[in-house]
mmCIF file of N, CA and C and ligand atoms in Angstrom:
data_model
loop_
_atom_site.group_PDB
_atom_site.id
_atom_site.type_symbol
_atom_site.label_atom_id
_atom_site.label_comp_id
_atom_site.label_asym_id
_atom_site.label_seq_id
_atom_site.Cartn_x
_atom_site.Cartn_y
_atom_site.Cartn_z
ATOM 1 N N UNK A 13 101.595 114.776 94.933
ATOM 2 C CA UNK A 13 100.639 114.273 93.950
ATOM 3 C C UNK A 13 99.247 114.377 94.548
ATOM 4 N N UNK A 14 98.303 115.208 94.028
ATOM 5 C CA UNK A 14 97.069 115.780 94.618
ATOM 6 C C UNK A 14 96.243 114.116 93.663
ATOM 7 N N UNK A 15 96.080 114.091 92.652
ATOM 8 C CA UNK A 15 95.053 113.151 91.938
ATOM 9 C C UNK A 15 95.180 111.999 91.471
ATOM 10 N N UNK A 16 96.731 111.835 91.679
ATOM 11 C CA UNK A 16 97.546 110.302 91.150
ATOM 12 C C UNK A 16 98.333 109.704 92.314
ATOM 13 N N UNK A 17 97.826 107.994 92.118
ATOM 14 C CA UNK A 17 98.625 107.776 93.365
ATOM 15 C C UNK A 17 100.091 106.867 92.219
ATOM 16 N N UNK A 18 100.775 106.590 93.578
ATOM 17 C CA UNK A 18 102.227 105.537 93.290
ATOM 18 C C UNK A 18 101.421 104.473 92.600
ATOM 19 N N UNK A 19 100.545 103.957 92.882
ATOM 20 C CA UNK A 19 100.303 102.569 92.791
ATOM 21 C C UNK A 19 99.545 102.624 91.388
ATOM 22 N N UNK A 20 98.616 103.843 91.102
ATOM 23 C CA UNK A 20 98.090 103.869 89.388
ATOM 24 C C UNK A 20 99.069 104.113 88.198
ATOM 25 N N UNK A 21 100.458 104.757 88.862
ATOM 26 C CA UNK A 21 101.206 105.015 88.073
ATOM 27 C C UNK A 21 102.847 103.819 87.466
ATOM 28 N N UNK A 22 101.873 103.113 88.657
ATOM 29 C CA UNK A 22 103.169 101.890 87.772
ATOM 30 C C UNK A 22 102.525 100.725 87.725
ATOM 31 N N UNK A 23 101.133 100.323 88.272
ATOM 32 C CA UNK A 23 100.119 99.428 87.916
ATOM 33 C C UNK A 23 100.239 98.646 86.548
ATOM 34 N N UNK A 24 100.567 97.552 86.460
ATOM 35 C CA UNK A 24 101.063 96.934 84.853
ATOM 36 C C UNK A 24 100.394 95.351 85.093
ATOM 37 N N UNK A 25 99.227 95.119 84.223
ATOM 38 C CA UNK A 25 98.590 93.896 84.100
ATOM 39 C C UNK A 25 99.904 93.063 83.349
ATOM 40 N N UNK A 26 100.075 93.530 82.308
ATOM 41 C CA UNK A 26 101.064 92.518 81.916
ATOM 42 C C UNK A 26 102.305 92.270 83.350
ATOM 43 N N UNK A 27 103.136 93.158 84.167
ATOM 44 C CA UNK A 27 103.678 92.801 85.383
ATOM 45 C C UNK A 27 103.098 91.777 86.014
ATOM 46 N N UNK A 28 102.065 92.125 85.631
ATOM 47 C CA UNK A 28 101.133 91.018 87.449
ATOM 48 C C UNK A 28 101.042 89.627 86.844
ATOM 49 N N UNK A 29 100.706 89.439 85.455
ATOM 50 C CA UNK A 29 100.756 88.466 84.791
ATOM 51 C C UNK A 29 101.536 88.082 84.394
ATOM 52 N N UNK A 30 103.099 88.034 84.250
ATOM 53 C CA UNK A 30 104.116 87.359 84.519
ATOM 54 C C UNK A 30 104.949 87.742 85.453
ATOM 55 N N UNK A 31 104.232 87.689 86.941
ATOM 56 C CA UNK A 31 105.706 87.592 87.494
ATOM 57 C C UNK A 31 106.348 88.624 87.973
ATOM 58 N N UNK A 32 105.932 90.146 87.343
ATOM 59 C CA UNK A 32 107.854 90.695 87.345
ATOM 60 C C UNK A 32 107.642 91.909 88.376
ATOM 61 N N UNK A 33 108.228 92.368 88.417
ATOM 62 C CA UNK A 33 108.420 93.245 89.750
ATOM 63 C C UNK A 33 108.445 94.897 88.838
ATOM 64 N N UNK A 34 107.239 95.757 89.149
ATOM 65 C CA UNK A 34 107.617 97.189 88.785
ATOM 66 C C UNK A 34 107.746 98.112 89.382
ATOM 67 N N UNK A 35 108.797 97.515 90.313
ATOM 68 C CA UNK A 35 108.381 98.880 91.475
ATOM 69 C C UNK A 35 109.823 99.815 91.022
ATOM 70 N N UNK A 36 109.258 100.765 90.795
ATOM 71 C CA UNK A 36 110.084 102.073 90.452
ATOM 72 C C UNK A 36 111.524 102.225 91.704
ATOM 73 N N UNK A 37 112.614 102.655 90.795
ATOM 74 C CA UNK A 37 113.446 103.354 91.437
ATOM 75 C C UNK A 37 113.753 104.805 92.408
ATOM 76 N N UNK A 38 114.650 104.826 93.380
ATOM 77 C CA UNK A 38 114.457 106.613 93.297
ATOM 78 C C UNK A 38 114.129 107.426 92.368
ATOM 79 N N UNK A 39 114.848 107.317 91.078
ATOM 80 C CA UNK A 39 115.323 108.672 90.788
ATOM 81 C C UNK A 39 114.067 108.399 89.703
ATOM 82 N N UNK A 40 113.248 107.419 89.231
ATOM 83 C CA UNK A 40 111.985 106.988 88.619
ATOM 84 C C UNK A 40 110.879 107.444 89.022
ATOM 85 N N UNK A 41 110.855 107.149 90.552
ATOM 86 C CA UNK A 41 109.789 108.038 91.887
ATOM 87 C C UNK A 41 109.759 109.468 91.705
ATOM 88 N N UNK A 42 111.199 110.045 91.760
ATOM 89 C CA UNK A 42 110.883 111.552 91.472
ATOM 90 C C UNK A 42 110.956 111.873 90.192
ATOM 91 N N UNK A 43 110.971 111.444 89.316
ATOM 92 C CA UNK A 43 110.329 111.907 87.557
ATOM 93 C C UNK A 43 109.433 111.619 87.787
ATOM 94 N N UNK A 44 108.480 110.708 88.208
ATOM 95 C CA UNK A 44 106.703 110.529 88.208
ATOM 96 C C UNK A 44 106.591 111.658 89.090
ATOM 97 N N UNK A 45 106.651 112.017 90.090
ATOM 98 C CA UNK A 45 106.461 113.112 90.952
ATOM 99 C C UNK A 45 106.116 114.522 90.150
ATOM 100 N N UNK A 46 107.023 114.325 89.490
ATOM 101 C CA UNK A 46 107.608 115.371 88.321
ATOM 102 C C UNK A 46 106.519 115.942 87.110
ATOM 103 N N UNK A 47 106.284 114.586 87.044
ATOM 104 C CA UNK A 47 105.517 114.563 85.727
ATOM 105 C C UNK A 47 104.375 114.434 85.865
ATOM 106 N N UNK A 48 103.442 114.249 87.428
ATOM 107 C CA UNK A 48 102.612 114.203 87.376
ATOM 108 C C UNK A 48 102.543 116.036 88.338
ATOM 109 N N UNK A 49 103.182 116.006 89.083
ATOM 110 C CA UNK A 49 103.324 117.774 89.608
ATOM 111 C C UNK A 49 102.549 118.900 88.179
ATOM 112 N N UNK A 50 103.953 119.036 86.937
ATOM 113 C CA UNK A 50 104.015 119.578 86.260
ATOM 114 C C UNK A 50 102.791 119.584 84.882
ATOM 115 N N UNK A 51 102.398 118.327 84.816
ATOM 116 C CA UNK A 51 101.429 117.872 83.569
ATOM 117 C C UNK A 51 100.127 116.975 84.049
ATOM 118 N N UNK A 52 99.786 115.977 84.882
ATOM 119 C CA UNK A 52 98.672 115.517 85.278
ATOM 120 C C UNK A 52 97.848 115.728 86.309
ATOM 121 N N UNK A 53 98.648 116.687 87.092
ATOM 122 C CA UNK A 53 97.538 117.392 88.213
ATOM 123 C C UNK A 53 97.141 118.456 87.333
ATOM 124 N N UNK A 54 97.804 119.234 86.876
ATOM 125 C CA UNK A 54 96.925 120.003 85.897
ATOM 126 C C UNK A 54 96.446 119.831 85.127
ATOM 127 N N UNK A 55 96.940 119.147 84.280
ATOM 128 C CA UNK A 55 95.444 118.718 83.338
ATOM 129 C C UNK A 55 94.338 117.965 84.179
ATOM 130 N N UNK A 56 94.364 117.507 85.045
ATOM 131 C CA UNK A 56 93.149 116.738 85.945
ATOM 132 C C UNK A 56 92.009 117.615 86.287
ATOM 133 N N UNK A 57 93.151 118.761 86.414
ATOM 134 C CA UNK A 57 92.244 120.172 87.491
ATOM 135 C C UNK A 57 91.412 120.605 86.459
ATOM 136 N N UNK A 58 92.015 120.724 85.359
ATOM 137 C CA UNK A 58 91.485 121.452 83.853
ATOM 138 C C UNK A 58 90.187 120.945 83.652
ATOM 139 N N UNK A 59 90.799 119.331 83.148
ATOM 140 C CA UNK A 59 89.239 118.404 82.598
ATOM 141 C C UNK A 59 88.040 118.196 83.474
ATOM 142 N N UNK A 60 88.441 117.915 84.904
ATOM 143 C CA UNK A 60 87.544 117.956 85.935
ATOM 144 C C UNK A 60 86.974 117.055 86.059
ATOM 145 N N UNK A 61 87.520 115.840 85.778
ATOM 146 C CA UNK A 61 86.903 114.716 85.573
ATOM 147 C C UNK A 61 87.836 113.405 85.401
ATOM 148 N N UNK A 62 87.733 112.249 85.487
ATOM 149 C CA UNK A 62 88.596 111.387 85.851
ATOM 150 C C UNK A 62 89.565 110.690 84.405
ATOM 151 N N UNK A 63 90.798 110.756 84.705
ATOM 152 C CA UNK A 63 92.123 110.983 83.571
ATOM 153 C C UNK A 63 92.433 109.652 84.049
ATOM 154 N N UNK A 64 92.256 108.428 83.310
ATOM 155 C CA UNK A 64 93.143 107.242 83.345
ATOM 156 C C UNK A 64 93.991 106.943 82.989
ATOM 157 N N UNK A 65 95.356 106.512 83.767
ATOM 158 C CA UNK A 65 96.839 106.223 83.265
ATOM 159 C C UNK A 65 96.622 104.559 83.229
ATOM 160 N N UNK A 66 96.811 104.661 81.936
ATOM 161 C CA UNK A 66 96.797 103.370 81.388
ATOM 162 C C UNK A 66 98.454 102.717 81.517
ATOM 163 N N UNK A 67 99.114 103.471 81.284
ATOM 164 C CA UNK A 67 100.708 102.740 81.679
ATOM 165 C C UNK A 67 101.393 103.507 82.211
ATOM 166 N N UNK A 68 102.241 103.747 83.038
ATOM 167 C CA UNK A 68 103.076 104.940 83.459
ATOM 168 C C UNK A 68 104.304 104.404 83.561
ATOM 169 N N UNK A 69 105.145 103.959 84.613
ATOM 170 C CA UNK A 69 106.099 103.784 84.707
ATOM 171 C C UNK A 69 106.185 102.047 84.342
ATOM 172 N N UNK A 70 107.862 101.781 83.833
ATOM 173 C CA UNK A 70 107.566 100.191 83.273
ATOM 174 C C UNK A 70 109.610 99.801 83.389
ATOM 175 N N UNK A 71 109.119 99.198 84.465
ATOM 176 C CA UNK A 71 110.596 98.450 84.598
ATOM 177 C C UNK A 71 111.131 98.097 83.264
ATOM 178 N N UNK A 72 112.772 97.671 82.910
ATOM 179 C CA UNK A 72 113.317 97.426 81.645
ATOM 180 C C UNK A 72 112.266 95.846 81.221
ATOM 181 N N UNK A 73 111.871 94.901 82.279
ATOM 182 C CA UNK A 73 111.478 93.895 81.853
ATOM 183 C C UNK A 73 110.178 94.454 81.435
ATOM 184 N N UNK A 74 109.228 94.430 82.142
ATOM 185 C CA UNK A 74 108.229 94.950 81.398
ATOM 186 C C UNK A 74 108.024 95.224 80.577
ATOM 187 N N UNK A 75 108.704 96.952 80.076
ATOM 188 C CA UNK A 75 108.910 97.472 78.995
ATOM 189 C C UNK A 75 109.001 96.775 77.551
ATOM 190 N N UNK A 76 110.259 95.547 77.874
ATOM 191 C CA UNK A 76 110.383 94.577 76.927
ATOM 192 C C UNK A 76 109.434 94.316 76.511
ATOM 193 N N UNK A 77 108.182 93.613 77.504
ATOM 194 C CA UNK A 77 107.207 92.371 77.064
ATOM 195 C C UNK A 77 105.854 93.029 76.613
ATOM 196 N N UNK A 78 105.557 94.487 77.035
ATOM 197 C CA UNK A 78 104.725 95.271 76.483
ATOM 198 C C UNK A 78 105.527 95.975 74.758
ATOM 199 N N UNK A 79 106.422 95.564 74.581
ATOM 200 C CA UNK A 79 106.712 96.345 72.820
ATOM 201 C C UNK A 79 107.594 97.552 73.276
ATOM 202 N N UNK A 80 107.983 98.066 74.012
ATOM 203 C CA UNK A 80 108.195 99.286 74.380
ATOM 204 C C UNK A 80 109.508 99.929 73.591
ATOM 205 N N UNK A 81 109.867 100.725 73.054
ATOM 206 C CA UNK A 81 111.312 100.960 72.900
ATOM 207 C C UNK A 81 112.127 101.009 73.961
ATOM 208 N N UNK A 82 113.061 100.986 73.189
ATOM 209 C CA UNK A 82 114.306 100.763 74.733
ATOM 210 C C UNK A 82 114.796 101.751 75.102
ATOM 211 N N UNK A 83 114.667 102.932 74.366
ATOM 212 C CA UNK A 83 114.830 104.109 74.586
ATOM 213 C C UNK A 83 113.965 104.791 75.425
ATOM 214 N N UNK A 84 112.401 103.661 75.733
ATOM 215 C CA UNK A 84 111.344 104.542 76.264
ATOM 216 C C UNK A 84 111.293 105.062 77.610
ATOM 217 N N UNK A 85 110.872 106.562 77.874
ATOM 218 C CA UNK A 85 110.860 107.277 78.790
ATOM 219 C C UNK A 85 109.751 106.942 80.161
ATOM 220 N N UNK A 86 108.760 105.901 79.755
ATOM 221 C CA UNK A 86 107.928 105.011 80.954
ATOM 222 C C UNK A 86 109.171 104.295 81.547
ATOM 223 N N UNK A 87 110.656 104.288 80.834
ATOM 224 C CA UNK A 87 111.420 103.037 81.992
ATOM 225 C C UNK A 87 112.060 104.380 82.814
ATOM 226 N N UNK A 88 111.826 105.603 82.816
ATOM 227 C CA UNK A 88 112.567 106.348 83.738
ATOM 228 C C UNK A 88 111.790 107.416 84.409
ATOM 229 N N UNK A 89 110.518 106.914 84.165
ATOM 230 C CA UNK A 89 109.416 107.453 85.192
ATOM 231 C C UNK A 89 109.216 108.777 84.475
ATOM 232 N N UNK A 90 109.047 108.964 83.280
ATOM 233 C CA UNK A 90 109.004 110.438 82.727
ATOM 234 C C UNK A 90 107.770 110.619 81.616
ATOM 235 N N UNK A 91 107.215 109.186 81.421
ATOM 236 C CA UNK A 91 106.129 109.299 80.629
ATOM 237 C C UNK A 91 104.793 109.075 81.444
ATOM 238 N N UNK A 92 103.769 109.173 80.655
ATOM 239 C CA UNK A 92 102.104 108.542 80.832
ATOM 240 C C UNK A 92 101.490 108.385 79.268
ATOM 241 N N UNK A 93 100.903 107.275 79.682
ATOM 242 C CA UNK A 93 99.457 107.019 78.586
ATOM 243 C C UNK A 93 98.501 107.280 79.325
ATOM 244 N N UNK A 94 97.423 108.136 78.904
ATOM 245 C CA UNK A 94 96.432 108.077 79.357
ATOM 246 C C UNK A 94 95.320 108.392 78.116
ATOM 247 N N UNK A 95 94.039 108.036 79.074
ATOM 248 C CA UNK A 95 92.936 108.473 78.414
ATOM 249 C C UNK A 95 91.861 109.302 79.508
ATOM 250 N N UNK A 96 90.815 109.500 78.869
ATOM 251 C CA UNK A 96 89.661 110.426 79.348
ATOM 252 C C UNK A 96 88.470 109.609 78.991
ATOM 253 N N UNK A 97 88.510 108.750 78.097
ATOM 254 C CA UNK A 97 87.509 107.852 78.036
ATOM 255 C C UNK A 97 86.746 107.162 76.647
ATOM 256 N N UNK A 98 86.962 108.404 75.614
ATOM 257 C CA UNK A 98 86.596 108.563 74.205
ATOM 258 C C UNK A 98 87.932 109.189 73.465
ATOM 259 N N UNK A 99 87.720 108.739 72.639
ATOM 260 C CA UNK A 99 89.004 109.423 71.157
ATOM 261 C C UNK A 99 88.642 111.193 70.980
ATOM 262 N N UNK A 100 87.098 111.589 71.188
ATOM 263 C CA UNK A 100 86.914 112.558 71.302
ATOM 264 C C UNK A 100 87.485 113.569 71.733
ATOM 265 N N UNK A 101 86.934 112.852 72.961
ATOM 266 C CA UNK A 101 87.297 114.000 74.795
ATOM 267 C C UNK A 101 88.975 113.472 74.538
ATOM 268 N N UNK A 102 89.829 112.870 74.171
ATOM 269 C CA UNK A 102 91.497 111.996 74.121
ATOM 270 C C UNK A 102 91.726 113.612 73.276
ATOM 271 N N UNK A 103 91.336 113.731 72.475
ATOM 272 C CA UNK A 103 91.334 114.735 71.330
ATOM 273 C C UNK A 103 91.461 115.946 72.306
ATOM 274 N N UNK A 104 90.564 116.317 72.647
ATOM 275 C CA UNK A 104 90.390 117.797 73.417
ATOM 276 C C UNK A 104 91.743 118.026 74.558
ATOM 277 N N UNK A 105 91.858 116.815 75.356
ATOM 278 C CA UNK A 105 93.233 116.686 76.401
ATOM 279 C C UNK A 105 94.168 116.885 75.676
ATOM 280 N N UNK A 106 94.515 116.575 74.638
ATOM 281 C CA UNK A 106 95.601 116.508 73.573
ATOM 282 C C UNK A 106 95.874 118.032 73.239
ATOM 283 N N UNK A 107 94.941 118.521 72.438
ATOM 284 C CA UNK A 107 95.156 120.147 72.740
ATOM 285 C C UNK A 107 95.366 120.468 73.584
ATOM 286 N N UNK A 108 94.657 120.274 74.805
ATOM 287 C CA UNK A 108 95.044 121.155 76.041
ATOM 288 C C UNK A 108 96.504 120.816 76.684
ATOM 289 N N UNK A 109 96.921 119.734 76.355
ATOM 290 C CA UNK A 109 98.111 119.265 76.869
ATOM 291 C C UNK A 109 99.083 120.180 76.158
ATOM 292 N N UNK A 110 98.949 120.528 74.769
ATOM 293 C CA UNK A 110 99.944 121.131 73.259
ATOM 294 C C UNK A 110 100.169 122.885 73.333
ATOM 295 N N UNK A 111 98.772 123.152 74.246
ATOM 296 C CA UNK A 111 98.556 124.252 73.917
ATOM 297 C C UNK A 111 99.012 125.033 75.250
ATOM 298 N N UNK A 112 98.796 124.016 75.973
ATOM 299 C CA UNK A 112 98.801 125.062 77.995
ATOM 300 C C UNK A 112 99.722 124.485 78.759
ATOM 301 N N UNK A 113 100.291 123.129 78.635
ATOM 302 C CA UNK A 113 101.029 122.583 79.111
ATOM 303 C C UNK A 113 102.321 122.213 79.086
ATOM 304 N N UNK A 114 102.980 122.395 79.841
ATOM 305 C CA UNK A 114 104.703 121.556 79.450
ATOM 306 C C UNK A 114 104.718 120.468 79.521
ATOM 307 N N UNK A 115 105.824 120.118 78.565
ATOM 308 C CA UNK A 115 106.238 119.159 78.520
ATOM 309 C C UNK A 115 106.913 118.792 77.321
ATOM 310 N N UNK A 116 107.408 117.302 77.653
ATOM 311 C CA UNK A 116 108.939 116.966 76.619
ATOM 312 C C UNK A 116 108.596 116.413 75.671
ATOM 313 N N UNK A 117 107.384 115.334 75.316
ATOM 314 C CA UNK A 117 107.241 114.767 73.911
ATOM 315 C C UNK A 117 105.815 114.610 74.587
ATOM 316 N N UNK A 118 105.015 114.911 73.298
ATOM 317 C CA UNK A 118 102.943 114.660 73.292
ATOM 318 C C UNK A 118 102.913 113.636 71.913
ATOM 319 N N UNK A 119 102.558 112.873 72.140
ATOM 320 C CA UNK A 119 102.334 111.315 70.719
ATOM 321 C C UNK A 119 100.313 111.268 71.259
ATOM 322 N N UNK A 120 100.046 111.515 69.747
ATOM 323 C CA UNK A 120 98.358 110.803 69.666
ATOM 324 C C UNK A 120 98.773 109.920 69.112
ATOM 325 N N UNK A 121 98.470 108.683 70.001
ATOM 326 C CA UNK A 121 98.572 107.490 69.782
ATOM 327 C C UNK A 121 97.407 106.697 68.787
ATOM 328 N N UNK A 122 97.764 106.267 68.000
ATOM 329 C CA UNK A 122 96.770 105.323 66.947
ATOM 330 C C UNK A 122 95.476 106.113 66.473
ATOM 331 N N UNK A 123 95.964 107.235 65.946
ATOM 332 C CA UNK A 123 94.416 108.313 65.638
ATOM 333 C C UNK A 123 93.689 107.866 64.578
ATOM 334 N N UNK A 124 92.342 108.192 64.867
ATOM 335 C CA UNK A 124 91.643 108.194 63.840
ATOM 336 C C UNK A 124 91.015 109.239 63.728
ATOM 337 N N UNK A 125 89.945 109.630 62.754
ATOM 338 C CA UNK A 125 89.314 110.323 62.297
ATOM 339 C C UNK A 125 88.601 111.173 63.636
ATOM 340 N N UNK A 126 88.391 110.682 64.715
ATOM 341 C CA UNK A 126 87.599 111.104 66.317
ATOM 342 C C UNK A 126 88.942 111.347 66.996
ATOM 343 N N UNK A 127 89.651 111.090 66.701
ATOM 344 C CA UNK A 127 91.133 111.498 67.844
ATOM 345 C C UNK A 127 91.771 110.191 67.991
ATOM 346 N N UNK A 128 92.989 110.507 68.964
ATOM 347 C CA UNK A 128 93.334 109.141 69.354
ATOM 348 C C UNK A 128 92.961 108.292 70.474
ATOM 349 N N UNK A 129 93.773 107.101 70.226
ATOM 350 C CA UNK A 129 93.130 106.093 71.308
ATOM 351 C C UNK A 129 93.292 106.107 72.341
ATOM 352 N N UNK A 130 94.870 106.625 72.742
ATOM 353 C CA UNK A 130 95.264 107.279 73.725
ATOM 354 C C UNK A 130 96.110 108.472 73.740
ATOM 355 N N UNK A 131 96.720 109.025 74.858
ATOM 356 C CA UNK A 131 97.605 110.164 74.652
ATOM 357 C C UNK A 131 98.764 109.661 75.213
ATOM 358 N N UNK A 132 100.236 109.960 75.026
ATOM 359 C CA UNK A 132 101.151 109.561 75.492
ATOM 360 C C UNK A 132 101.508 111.210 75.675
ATOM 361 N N UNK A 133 102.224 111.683 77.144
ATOM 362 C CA UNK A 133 103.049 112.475 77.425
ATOM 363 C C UNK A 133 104.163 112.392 78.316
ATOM 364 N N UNK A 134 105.266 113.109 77.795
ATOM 365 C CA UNK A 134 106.278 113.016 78.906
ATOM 366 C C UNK A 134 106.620 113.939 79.323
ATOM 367 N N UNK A 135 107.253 114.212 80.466
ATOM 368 C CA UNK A 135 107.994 115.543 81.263
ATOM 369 C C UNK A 135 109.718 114.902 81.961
ATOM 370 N N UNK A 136 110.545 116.328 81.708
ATOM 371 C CA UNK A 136 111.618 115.854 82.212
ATOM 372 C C UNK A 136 112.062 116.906 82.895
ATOM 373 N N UNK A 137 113.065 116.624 83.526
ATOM 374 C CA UNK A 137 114.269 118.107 84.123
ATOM 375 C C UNK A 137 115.078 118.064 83.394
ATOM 376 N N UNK A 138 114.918 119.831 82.986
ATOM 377 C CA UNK A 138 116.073 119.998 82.098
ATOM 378 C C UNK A 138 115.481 120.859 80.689
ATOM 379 N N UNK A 139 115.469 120.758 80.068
ATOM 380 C CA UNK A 139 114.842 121.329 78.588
ATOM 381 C C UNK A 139 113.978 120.337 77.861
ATOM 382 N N UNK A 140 113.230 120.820 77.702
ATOM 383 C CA UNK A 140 112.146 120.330 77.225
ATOM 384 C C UNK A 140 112.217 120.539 75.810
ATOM 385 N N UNK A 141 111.818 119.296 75.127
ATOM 386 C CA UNK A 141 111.744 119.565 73.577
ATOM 387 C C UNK A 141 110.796 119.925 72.996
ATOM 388 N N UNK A 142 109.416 119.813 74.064
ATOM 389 C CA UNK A 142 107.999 120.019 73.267
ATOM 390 C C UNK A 142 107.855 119.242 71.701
ATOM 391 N N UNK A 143 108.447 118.051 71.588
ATOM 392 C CA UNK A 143 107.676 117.409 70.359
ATOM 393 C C UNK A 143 107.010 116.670 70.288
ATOM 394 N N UNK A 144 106.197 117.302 69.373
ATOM 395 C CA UNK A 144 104.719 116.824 68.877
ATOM 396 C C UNK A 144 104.739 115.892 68.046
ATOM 397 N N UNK A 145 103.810 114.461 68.174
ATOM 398 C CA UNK A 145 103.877 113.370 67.200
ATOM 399 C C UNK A 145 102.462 113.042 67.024
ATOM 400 N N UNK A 146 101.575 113.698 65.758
ATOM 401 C CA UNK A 146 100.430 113.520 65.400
ATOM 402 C C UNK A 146 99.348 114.651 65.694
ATOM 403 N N UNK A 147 97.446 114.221 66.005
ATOM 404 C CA UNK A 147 97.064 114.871 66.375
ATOM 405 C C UNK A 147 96.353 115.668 65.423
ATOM 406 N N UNK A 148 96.882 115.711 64.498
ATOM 407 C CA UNK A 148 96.098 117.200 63.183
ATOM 408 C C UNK A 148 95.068 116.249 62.805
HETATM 409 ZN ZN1 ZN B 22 103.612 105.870 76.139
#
């Protein structure tokens, strides 16, 4: 991991504020590895400028107390939220993520008319589904 550390990628205010413990598993450690190798060092390199992971990895408790589905891919170290700073520039990463990048599911999160609020992406081993949720 050239631009992301362990500690931004499982960093959880709600964790710290009750209590709970998010420290990632093995096999959680190497899907973030994974996913930041394959999709956030490159897009980092791309934008050139600083990419905030707003949630990354999220223990089952966590997950719970943030809304998360239970199905969600932050509990197995395979997602990110991030932003760039504006719905704008969120917008432009979003393409570049759709258009140049791999990966397993891209969600514009809560869009409006300027883009979304954030970007959610995931990466996995194995086949990738590339689906797209939003964004136009
Ligand atoms: Zn997400």
């Amino acid at each position: 991991m050239k631009h992301f550390t362990l500690d931004e990628l499982t960093r959880s205010d709600a964790a710290r504020a009750h209590h709970l413990d998010n420290t990632p598993g093995e096999a959680a450690r190497v899907a973030l590895e994974l996913l930041v190798a394959r999709v956030l060092d490159p897009l980092r390199e791309w934008w050139e400028g600083p990419v905030r992971v707003t949630s990354g990895y999220r223990s089952p408790a966590v997950n719970r107390l943030v809304g998360g589905v239970a199905s969600s891919q932050h509990c197995l170290g395979e997602a990110a939220d991030l932003t760039v700073g504006s719905r704008r520039h969120n917008r432009l990463v979003f393409e570049h993520i759709r258009l140049c990048l791999p990966f397993d599911q891209l969600i514009a999160e809560q869009p409006d008319a300027e883009g979304p609020a954030w970007v959610h992406v995931s990466y996995r081993a194995g086949r990738l589904r590339r689906q797209v949720v939003g964004g136009q």
